[in-house]
GROMACS .gro file of C-alpha atoms in nm:
model
  308
    1MET     CA    1   0.708   2.717   3.831
    2ARG     CA    2   0.572   2.407   3.699
    3LEU     CA    3   0.764   2.093   3.648
    4GLY     CA    4   0.735   1.771   3.517
    5VAL     CA    5   0.963   1.498   3.598
    6LEU     CA    6   1.035   1.188   3.399
    7ASP     CA    7   1.092   0.916   3.546
    8VAL     CA    8   1.201   0.577   3.360
    9GLY     CA    9   1.235   0.286   3.531
   10SER     CA   10   1.243  -0.083   3.564
   11ASN     CA   11   0.853  -0.132   3.584
   12THR     CA   12   0.712   0.198   3.414
   13VAL     CA   13   0.762   0.523   3.306
   14HIS     CA   14   0.653   0.791   3.498
   15LEU     CA   15   0.605   1.134   3.451
   16LEU     CA   16   0.465   1.358   3.723
   17VAL     CA   17   0.420   1.690   3.679
   18VAL     CA   18   0.409   1.957   3.977
   19ASP     CA   19   0.390   2.315   4.114
   20ALA     CA   20   0.688   2.389   4.272
   21HIS     CA   21   0.874   2.734   4.444
   22PRO     CA   22   1.213   2.771   4.584
   23GLY     CA   23   1.129   2.739   4.974
   24ALA     CA   24   0.793   2.561   4.937
   25ARG     CA   25   0.660   2.188   4.895
   26PRO     CA   26   0.589   2.032   4.548
   27LEU     CA   27   0.226   2.010   4.472
   28PRO     CA   28   0.156   1.746   4.212
   29ALA     CA   29  -0.031   1.878   3.977
   30TYR     CA   30  -0.059   1.538   3.767
   31SER     CA   31   0.034   1.217   3.729
   32HIS     CA   32   0.097   1.024   3.414
   33LYS     CA   33   0.182   0.639   3.401
   34THR     CA   34   0.254   0.378   3.140
   35GLU     CA   35   0.344   0.001   3.208
   36LEU     CA   36   0.712  -0.075   2.994
   37ARG     CA   37   0.869  -0.281   3.236
   38LEU     CA   38   1.217  -0.213   3.046
   39ALA     CA   39   1.418  -0.484   3.206
   40GLU     CA   40   1.183  -0.796   3.059
   41HIS     CA   41   1.257  -0.618   2.710
   42MET     CA   42   1.661  -0.751   2.746
   43SER     CA   43   1.862  -0.965   2.491
   44ASP     CA   44   2.061  -1.223   2.607
   45SER     CA   45   2.352  -1.073   2.591
   46GLY     CA   46   2.160  -0.784   2.869
   47ALA     CA   47   2.143  -0.546   2.578
   48ILE     CA   48   1.777  -0.321   2.526
   49THR     CA   49   1.586  -0.499   2.177
   50THR     CA   50   1.516  -0.293   1.917
   51LYS     CA   51   1.122  -0.330   2.005
   52GLY     CA   52   1.210  -0.240   2.378
   53ALA     CA   53   1.403   0.092   2.291
   54GLU     CA   54   1.150   0.146   2.022
   55LYS     CA   55   0.869   0.153   2.289
   56LEU     CA   56   1.085   0.381   2.564
   57LYS     CA   57   1.098   0.668   2.284
   58GLN     CA   58   0.746   0.642   2.235
   59LEU     CA   59   0.695   0.632   2.624
   60VAL     CA   60   0.899   0.937   2.635
   61ALA     CA   61   0.800   1.187   2.325
   62GLU     CA   62   0.388   1.054   2.526
   63ALA     CA   63   0.518   1.217   2.824
   64LEU     CA   64   0.691   1.558   2.637
   65GLU     CA   65   0.344   1.631   2.501
   66ILE     CA   66   0.168   1.517   2.785
   67SER     CA   67   0.400   1.787   3.004
   68GLU     CA   68   0.332   2.044   2.759
   69ASP     CA   69   0.021   2.034   2.715
   70LYS     CA   70  -0.024   2.071   3.092
   71GLY     CA   71   0.191   2.351   3.059
   72CYS     CA   72   0.546   2.248   3.231
   73GLN     CA   73   0.829   2.492   3.171
   74GLN     CA   74   1.120   2.291   3.232
   75MET     CA   75   1.153   1.862   3.256
   76LEU     CA   76   1.362   1.674   3.489
   77ALA     CA   77   1.379   1.335   3.288
   78PHE     CA   78   1.610   1.037   3.424
   79ALA     CA   79   1.619   0.695   3.440
   80THR     CA   80   1.739   0.418   3.631
   81SER     CA   81   1.888   0.064   3.679
   82ALA     CA   82   1.762  -0.101   3.344
   83ILE     CA   83   1.908   0.189   3.124
   84ARG     CA   84   2.210   0.213   3.369
   85GLU     CA   85   2.307  -0.196   3.344
   86ALA     CA   86   2.178  -0.228   2.970
   87SER     CA   87   2.500  -0.293   2.787
   88ASN     CA   88   2.379  -0.058   2.516
   89GLY     CA   89   2.248   0.147   2.745
   90ASP     CA   90   2.422   0.500   2.578
   91ALA     CA   91   2.314   0.405   2.239
   92VAL     CA   92   1.967   0.380   2.359
   93LEU     CA   93   1.980   0.703   2.551
   94GLN     CA   94   2.153   0.869   2.233
   95SER     CA   95   1.874   0.744   2.037
   96VAL     CA   96   1.610   0.897   2.252
   97ALA     CA   97   1.769   1.200   2.301
   98ALA     CA   98   1.829   1.211   1.880
   99GLU     CA   99   1.427   1.175   1.813
  100THR     CA  100   1.261   1.347   2.112
  101GLY     CA  101   1.529   1.603   2.244
  102VAL     CA  102   1.461   1.476   2.641
  103GLN     CA  103   1.794   1.375   2.750
  104LEU     CA  104   1.717   1.122   3.018
  105THR     CA  105   2.034   1.147   3.293
  106VAL     CA  106   2.107   0.817   3.471
  107LEU     CA  107   2.147   0.768   3.797
  108SER     CA  108   2.417   0.614   3.957
  109GLY     CA  109   2.223   0.310   4.272
  110GLU     CA  110   2.437   0.525   4.481
  111GLN     CA  111   2.269   0.863   4.369
  112GLU     CA  112   1.915   0.699   4.364
  113ALA     CA  113   1.966   0.648   4.752
  114ARG     CA  114   2.106   1.015   4.845
  115ILE     CA  115   1.844   1.146   4.655
  116THR     CA  116   1.532   0.954   4.788
  117PHE     CA  117   1.700   1.031   5.164
  118LEU     CA  118   1.655   1.365   5.085
  119ALA     CA  119   1.316   1.345   5.011
  120VAL     CA  120   1.268   1.158   5.338
  121ARG     CA  121   1.425   1.390   5.544
  122ARG     CA  122   1.226   1.699   5.362
  123TRP     CA  123   0.923   1.551   5.473
  124TYR     CA  124   1.028   1.414   5.812
  125GLY     CA  125   1.215   1.741   5.904
  126TRP     CA  126   1.520   1.721   6.179
  127SER     CA  127   1.253   1.587   6.487
  128ALA     CA  128   1.304   1.289   6.272
  129ARG     CA  129   1.694   1.322   6.393
  130ARG     CA  130   1.885   0.956   6.291
  131LEU     CA  131   1.674   0.845   5.941
  132LEU     CA  132   1.722   0.491   5.825
  133VAL     CA  133   1.536   0.440   5.460
  134PHE     CA  134   1.496   0.171   5.262
  135ASP     CA  135   1.401   0.197   4.934
  136ILE     CA  136   1.279  -0.141   4.710
  137GLY     CA  137   1.236  -0.050   4.338
  138GLY     CA  138   1.201  -0.326   4.000
  139GLY     CA  139   1.590  -0.314   3.964
  140SER     CA  140   1.718  -0.269   4.337
  141LEU     CA  141   1.710  -0.214   4.689
  142GLU     CA  142   1.873   0.094   4.815
  143ILE     CA  143   1.964   0.171   5.167
  144ALA     CA  144   2.074   0.505   5.361
  145THR     CA  145   2.150   0.655   5.664
  146GLY     CA  146   2.237   1.019   5.869
  147LEU     CA  147   2.115   1.294   6.115
  148ASP     CA  148   2.154   1.605   5.808
  149GLU     CA  149   2.044   1.612   5.391
  150VAL     CA  150   2.283   1.442   5.308
  151PRO     CA  151   2.361   1.057   5.450
  152ASP     CA  152   2.614   0.955   5.570
  153ILE     CA  153   2.649   0.632   5.387
  154ALA     CA  154   2.416   0.558   5.089
  155LEU     CA  155   2.452   0.201   4.963
  156SER     CA  156   2.212   0.005   4.608
  157LEU     CA  157   2.258  -0.382   4.617
  158PRO     CA  158   2.085  -0.571   4.313
  159LEU     CA  159   1.789  -0.691   4.557
  160GLY     CA  160   1.498  -0.517   4.321
  161ALA     CA  161   1.164  -0.710   4.302
  162GLY     CA  162   1.119  -0.730   3.925
  163ARG     CA  163   1.442  -0.861   3.934
  164LEU     CA  164   1.450  -1.133   4.179
  165THR     CA  165   1.062  -1.221   4.029
  166ARG     CA  166   1.253  -1.289   3.654
  167THR     CA  167   1.567  -1.414   3.752
  168TRP     CA  168   1.488  -1.663   4.041
  169PHE     CA  169   1.090  -1.799   4.000
  170SER     CA  170   1.018  -2.025   3.683
  171ALA     CA  171   0.691  -2.079   3.816
  172ASP     CA  172   0.347  -1.865   3.928
  173PRO     CA  173   0.303  -1.918   4.247
  174PRO     CA  174   0.716  -2.013   4.280
  175PRO     CA  175   0.838  -2.346   4.416
  176ALA     CA  176   0.907  -2.384   4.781
  177GLU     CA  177   1.251  -2.547   4.699
  178GLU     CA  178   1.286  -2.168   4.490
  179ILE     CA  179   1.153  -1.964   4.782
  180ARG     CA  180   1.359  -2.083   4.968
  181ALA     CA  181   1.645  -1.985   4.761
  182LEU     CA  182   1.624  -1.652   4.720
  183ARG     CA  183   1.525  -1.606   5.096
  184ARG     CA  184   1.925  -1.690   5.139
  185HIS     CA  185   2.045  -1.511   4.872
  186ILE     CA  186   1.870  -1.218   4.996
  187ARG     CA  187   1.978  -1.226   5.295
  188ALA     CA  188   2.347  -1.300   5.228
  189GLU     CA  189   2.335  -0.974   5.032
  190ILE     CA  190   2.227  -0.741   5.285
  191ALA     CA  191   2.412  -0.885   5.566
  192ARG     CA  192   2.692  -0.844   5.324
  193ASP     CA  193   2.651  -0.475   5.380
  194ALA     CA  194   2.500  -0.440   5.678
  195GLY     CA  195   2.763  -0.305   5.876
  196GLN     CA  196   2.878  -0.055   5.710
  197VAL     CA  197   2.565   0.086   5.763
  198LEU     CA  198   2.479  -0.020   6.195
  199ARG     CA  199   2.838   0.120   6.212
  200PHE     CA  200   2.677   0.443   6.259
  201GLY     CA  201   2.437   0.408   6.511
  202THR     CA  202   2.086   0.317   6.611
  203PRO     CA  203   1.805   0.513   6.406
  204ASP     CA  204   1.556   0.701   6.554
  205GLN     CA  205   1.270   0.690   6.245
  206VAL     CA  206   1.304   0.421   5.999
  207VAL     CA  207   1.149   0.459   5.659
  208GLY     CA  208   1.028   0.293   5.356
  209THR     CA  209   0.939   0.422   5.051
  210SER     CA  210   0.783   0.404   4.701
  211LYS     CA  211   0.564   0.134   4.519
  212THR     CA  212   0.649  -0.187   4.705
  213PHE     CA  213   0.645  -0.042   5.089
  214ARG     CA  214   0.287   0.167   5.005
  215GLN     CA  215   0.190  -0.175   4.857
  216LEU     CA  216   0.330  -0.423   5.118
  217ALA     CA  217   0.165  -0.172   5.387
  218ARG     CA  218  -0.157  -0.160   5.233
  219VAL     CA  219  -0.179  -0.536   5.250
  220CYS     CA  220  -0.106  -0.534   5.589
  221GLY     CA  221  -0.337  -0.315   5.689
  222ALA     CA  222  -0.186   0.047   5.632
  223ALA     CA  223  -0.482   0.328   5.517
  224PRO     CA  224  -0.601   0.347   5.153
  225SER     CA  225  -0.473   0.568   4.903
  226SER     CA  226  -0.750   0.738   4.920
  227GLU     CA  227  -0.717   0.930   5.248
  228GLY     CA  228  -0.448   1.154   5.159
  229PRO     CA  229  -0.067   1.162   5.200
  230TYR     CA  230  -0.052   1.307   5.560
  231VAL     CA  231  -0.206   0.964   5.699
  232ARG     CA  232   0.038   0.809   5.905
  233ARG     CA  233   0.144   0.461   5.731
  234THR     CA  234   0.327   0.198   5.892
  235MET     CA  235   0.422  -0.150   5.853
  236GLN     CA  236   0.499  -0.403   6.170
  237ARG     CA  237   0.731  -0.739   6.092
  238ALA     CA  238   0.583  -0.947   6.268
  239VAL     CA  239   0.257  -0.894   6.049
  240LEU     CA  240   0.463  -0.911   5.699
  241GLY     CA  241   0.593  -1.191   5.859
  242GLN     CA  242   0.273  -1.329   5.924
  243TRP     CA  243   0.159  -1.248   5.556
  244LEU     CA  244   0.486  -1.422   5.380
  245PRO     CA  245   0.348  -1.771   5.345
  246LYS     CA  246   0.015  -1.663   5.194
  247LEU     CA  247   0.152  -1.433   4.928
  248ALA     CA  248   0.421  -1.716   4.846
  249ALA     CA  249   0.091  -1.970   4.790
  250MET     CA  250  -0.079  -1.730   4.599
  251SER     CA  251  -0.071  -1.686   4.205
  252SER     CA  252  -0.049  -1.318   4.097
  253ALA     CA  253  -0.394  -1.275   3.969
  254GLU     CA  254  -0.465  -1.354   4.386
  255ARG     CA  255  -0.230  -1.136   4.466
  256ALA     CA  256  -0.420  -0.842   4.237
  257GLN     CA  257  -0.667  -0.917   4.445
  258LEU     CA  258  -0.546  -0.773   4.781
  259PRO     CA  259  -0.619  -0.439   4.901
  260GLY     CA  260  -0.384  -0.146   4.715
  261VAL     CA  261  -0.228  -0.446   4.530
  262SER     CA  262  -0.235  -0.348   4.132
  263GLN     CA  263  -0.270  -0.639   3.852
  264ALA     CA  264   0.109  -0.502   3.758
  265ARG     CA  265   0.265  -0.527   4.033
  266ALA     CA  266   0.107  -0.804   4.162
  267PRO     CA  267   0.371  -1.095   4.019
  268GLN     CA  268   0.701  -0.962   4.184
  269LEU     CA  269   0.519  -0.821   4.520
  270LEU     CA  270   0.639  -1.171   4.714
  271ALA     CA  271   0.995  -1.061   4.615
  272GLY     CA  272   0.901  -0.692   4.733
  273ALA     CA  273   0.817  -0.893   5.081
  274MET     CA  274   1.079  -1.117   5.126
  275VAL     CA  275   1.319  -0.836   5.075
  276ALA     CA  276   1.104  -0.590   5.314
  277GLU     CA  277   1.129  -0.873   5.546
  278ALA     CA  278   1.491  -0.941   5.566
  279THR     CA  279   1.561  -0.575   5.533
  280MET     CA  280   1.384  -0.503   5.832
  281ASP     CA  281   1.561  -0.823   6.042
  282LEU     CA  282   1.855  -0.799   5.989
  283PHE     CA  283   1.871  -0.459   6.090
  284ASP     CA  284   1.666  -0.541   6.340
  285VAL     CA  285   1.360  -0.367   6.293
  286THR     CA  286   1.020  -0.448   6.422
  287GLU     CA  287   0.857  -0.079   6.265
  288ILE     CA  288   0.882   0.092   5.982
  289GLU     CA  289   0.697   0.418   5.853
  290VAL     CA  290   0.572   0.458   5.442
  291CYS     CA  291   0.693   0.753   5.378
  292PRO     CA  292   0.454   0.950   5.042
  293TRP     CA  293   0.795   1.156   4.940
  294ALA     CA  294   1.036   0.972   4.736
  295LEU     CA  295   1.271   0.985   4.420
  296ARG     CA  296   1.109   1.187   4.191
  297GLU     CA  297   1.015   1.450   4.526
  298GLY     CA  298   1.383   1.427   4.562
  299LEU     CA  299   1.476   1.502   4.215
  300ILE     CA  300   1.231   1.814   4.220
  301LEU     CA  301   1.372   1.948   4.587
  302ARG     CA  302   1.726   1.928   4.502
  303HIS     CA  303   1.648   2.103   4.166
  304LEU     CA  304   1.491   2.410   4.353
  305ASP     CA  305   1.771   2.435   4.596
  306THR     CA  306   2.012   2.539   4.315
  307MET     CA  307   1.739   2.797   4.220
  308ALA     CA  308   1.695   2.961   4.563
   0.00000   0.00000   0.00000
């Protein structure tokens, strides 16, 4: 069957169309992504603005039309941290449903971590043994570890690359004192919860998912996306550490010239790199492998499991 997966994140509204059947890997058929930066459409009170809500409805309606044009029999629609944390999130969701007919399911941070972990487990299989999975999104950092398809523990920390860029940096490039302050904050937040994960033992494989890790790995020398999803892509902590001061000295426009870095994501690449480096350091990880599957694929796989 052909499925549409609509992901309303902190940065983008992304529709992924896949051909999927129980027992088979989902095959991407079409992808449509629009920059929304919903987290930037927030009032001082933490509510999504009228302009932001109207733009969201427009993009959801557009995605629904595209999914129908592409022959989707069903669309799985979900939202993550931006709507989850908005003070008027429920009202916005009701408005979207009333005008478009699309019911957006809001995932908790823990659900994000668990579903992403499922996708990574299915990609690498049982031979990977204990997995430790990191996912840096626009609004949050998800961490999960386990031996099975359900992780032993799944955490979500408010350390998304977009969130940190907006909150901590006042200039482009940011002043050294702001970078130091953010570094302290990131490490304190991760260290507070690291013990809950580490008590389950040393991982056999450490994996990073989603756009931030893909872009950082590319900057650090990994193969480009044009070589396909089956090329092994890794990132060494030492190499990332060498890049950090370079990224800190660059403007967003200069970062956008780096291989694999999009103009839209360039402003938050530094904060994402700081979270990635701190995570690898505090969990004593020297190398991380980048998985092409993440939250969207996990939702598809979970949905197919219910049909089997």
